[in-house]
Tab-separated table of N, CA and C in Angstrom:
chain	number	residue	atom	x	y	z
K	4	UNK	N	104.669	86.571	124.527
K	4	UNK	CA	105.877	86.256	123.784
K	4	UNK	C	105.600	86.420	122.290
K	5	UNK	N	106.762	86.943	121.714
K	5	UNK	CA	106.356	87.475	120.161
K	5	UNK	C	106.412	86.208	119.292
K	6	UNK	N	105.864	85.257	118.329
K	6	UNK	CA	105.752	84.533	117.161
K	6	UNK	C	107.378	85.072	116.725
K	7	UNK	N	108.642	83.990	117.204
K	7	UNK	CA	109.762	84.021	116.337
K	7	UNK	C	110.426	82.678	115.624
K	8	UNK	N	109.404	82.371	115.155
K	8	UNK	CA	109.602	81.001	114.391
K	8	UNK	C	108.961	80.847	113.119
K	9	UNK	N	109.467	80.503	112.146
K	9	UNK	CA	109.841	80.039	111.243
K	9	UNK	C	110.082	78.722	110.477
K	10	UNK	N	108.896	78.054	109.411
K	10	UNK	CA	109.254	77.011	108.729
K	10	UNK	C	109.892	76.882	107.886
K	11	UNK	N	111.259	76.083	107.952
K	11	UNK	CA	112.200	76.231	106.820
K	11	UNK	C	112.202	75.198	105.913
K	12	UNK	N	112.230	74.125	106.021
K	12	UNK	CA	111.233	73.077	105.049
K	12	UNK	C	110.395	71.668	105.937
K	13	UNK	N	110.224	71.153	105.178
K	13	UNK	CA	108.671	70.569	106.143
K	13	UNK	C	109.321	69.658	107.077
K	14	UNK	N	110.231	69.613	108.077
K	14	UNK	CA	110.770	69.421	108.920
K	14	UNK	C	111.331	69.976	109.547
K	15	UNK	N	111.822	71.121	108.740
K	15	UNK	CA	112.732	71.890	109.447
K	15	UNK	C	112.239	73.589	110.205
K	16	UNK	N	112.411	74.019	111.267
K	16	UNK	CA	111.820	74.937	111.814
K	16	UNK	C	113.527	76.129	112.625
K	17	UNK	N	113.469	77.423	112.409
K	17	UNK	CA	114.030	78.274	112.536
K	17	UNK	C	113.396	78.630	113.902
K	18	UNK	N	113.963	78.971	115.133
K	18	UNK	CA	113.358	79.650	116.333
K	18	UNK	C	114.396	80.714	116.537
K	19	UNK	N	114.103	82.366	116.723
K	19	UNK	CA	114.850	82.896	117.418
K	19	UNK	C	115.162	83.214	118.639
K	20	UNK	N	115.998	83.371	119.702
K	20	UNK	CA	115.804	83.018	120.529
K	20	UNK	C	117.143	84.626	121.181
K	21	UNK	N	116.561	84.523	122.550
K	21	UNK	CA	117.846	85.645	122.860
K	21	UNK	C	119.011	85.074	123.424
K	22	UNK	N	119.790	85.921	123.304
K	22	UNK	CA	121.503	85.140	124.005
K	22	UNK	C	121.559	84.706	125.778
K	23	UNK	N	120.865	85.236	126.121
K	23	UNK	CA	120.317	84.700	127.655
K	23	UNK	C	119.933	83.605	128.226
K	24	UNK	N	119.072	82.834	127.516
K	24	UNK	CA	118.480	81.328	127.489
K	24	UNK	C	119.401	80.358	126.573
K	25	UNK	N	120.270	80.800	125.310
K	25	UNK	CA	120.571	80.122	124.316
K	25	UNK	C	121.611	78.661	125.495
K	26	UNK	N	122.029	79.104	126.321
K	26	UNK	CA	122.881	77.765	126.615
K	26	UNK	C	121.811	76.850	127.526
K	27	UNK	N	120.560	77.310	128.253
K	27	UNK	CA	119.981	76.576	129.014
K	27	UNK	C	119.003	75.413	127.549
K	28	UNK	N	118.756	76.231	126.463
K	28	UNK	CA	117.792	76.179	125.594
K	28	UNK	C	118.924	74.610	124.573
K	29	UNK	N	119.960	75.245	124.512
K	29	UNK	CA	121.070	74.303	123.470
K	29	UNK	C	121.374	72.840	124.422
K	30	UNK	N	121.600	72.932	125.762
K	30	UNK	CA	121.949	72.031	126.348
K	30	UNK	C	120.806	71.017	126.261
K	31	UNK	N	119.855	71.427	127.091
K	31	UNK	CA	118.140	70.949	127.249
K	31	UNK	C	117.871	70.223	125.971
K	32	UNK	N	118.110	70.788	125.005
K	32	UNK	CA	117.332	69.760	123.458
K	32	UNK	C	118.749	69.522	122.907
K	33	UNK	N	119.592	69.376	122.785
K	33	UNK	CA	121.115	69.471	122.160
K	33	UNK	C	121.123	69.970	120.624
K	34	UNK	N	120.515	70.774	120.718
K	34	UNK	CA	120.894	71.633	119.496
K	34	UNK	C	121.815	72.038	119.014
K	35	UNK	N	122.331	72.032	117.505
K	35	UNK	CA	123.475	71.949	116.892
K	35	UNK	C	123.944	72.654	116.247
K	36	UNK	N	122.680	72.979	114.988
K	36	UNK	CA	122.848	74.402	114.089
K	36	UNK	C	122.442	75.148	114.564
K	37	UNK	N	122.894	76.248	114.728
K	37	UNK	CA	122.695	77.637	115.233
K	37	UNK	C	123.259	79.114	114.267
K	38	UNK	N	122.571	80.422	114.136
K	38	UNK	CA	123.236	81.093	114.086
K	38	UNK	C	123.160	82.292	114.812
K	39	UNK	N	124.108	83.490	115.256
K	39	UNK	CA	124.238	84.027	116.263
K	39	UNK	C	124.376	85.615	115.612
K	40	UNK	N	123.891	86.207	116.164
K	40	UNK	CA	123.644	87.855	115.970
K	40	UNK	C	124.451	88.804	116.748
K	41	UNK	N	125.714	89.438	116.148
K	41	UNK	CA	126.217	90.269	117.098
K	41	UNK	C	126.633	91.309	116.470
K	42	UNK	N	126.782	92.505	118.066
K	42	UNK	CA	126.800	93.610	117.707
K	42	UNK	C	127.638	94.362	118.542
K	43	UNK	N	128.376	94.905	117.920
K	43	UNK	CA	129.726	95.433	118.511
K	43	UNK	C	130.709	94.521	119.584
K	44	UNK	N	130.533	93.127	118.800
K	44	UNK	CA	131.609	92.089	119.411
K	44	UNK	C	130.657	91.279	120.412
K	45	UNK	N	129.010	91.942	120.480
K	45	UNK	CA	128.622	90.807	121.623
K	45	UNK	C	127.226	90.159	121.088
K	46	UNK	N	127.485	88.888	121.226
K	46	UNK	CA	126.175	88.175	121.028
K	46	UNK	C	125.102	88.330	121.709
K	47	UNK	N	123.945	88.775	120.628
K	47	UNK	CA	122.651	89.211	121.731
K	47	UNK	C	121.543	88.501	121.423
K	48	UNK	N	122.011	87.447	120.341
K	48	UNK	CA	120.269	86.598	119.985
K	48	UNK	C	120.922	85.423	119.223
K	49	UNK	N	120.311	84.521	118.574
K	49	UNK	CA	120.546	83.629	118.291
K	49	UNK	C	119.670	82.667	117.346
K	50	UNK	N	119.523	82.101	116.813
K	50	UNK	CA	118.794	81.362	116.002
K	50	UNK	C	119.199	80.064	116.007
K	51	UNK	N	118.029	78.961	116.477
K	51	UNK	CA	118.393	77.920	116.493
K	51	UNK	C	117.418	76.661	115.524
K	52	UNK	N	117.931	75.988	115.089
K	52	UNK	CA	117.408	75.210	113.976
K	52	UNK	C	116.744	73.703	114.927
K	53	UNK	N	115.264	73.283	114.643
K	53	UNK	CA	115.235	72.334	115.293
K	53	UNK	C	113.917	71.771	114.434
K	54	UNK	N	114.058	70.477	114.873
K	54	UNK	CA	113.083	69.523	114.245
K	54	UNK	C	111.820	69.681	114.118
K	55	UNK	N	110.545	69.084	113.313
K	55	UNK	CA	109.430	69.678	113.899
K	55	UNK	C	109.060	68.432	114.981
K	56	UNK	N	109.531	67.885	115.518
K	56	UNK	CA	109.230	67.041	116.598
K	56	UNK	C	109.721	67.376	117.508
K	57	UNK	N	110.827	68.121	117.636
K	57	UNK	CA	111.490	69.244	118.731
K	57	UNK	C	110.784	70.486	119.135
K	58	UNK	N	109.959	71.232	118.203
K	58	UNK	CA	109.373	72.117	117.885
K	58	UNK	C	108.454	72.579	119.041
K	59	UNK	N	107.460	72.075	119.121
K	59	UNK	CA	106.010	72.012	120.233
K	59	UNK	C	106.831	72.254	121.682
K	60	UNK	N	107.982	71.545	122.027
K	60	UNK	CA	108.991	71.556	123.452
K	60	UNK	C	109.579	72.190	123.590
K	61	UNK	N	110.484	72.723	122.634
K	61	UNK	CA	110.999	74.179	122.872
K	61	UNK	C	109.879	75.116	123.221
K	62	UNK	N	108.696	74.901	122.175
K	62	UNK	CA	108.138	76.483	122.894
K	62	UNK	C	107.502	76.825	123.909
K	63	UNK	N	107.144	75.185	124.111
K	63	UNK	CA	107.120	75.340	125.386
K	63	UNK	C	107.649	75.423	126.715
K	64	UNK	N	108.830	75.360	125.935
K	64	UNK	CA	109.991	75.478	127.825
K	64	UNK	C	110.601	77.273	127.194
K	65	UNK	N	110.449	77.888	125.874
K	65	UNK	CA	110.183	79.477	125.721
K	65	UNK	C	109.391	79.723	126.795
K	66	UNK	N	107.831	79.605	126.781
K	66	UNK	CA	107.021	80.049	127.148
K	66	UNK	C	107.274	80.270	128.685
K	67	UNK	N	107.431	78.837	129.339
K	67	UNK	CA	108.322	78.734	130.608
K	67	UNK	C	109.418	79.534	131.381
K	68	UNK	N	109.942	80.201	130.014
K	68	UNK	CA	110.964	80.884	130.655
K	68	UNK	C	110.755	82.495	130.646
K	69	UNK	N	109.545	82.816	129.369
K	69	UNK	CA	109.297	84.542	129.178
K	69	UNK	C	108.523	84.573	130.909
């Protein structure tokens, strides 16, 4: 799995993520801020903003899912 994360300030962490997982991934941690990447009307990735105490669990339920 490729390194798609990102520290945005010392709490805050950027993950990108693809449009495939984003509702199993948003529900699972209830993630809030998001932003979404589309292309020719369809969402294909996503970026989701999460804590660094959220951080370590997401990537690991990523890892879980590549």
């Amino acid at each position: 799995m490729e390194k798609n994360t990102w520290q945005i300030d010392e709490n805050l962490f950027k993950v990108h993520i693809s449009s495939d997982i984003y509702k199993q991934i948003k529900k699972e941690f209830n993630i809030e801020n998001t932003c979404k990447y589309m292309k020719d009307g369809e969402i294909f990735a996503y970026d989701i903003m999460v804590t660094k105490e959220k951080l370590q669990r997401v990537n690991k339920k990523l890892k879980e899912i590549d």
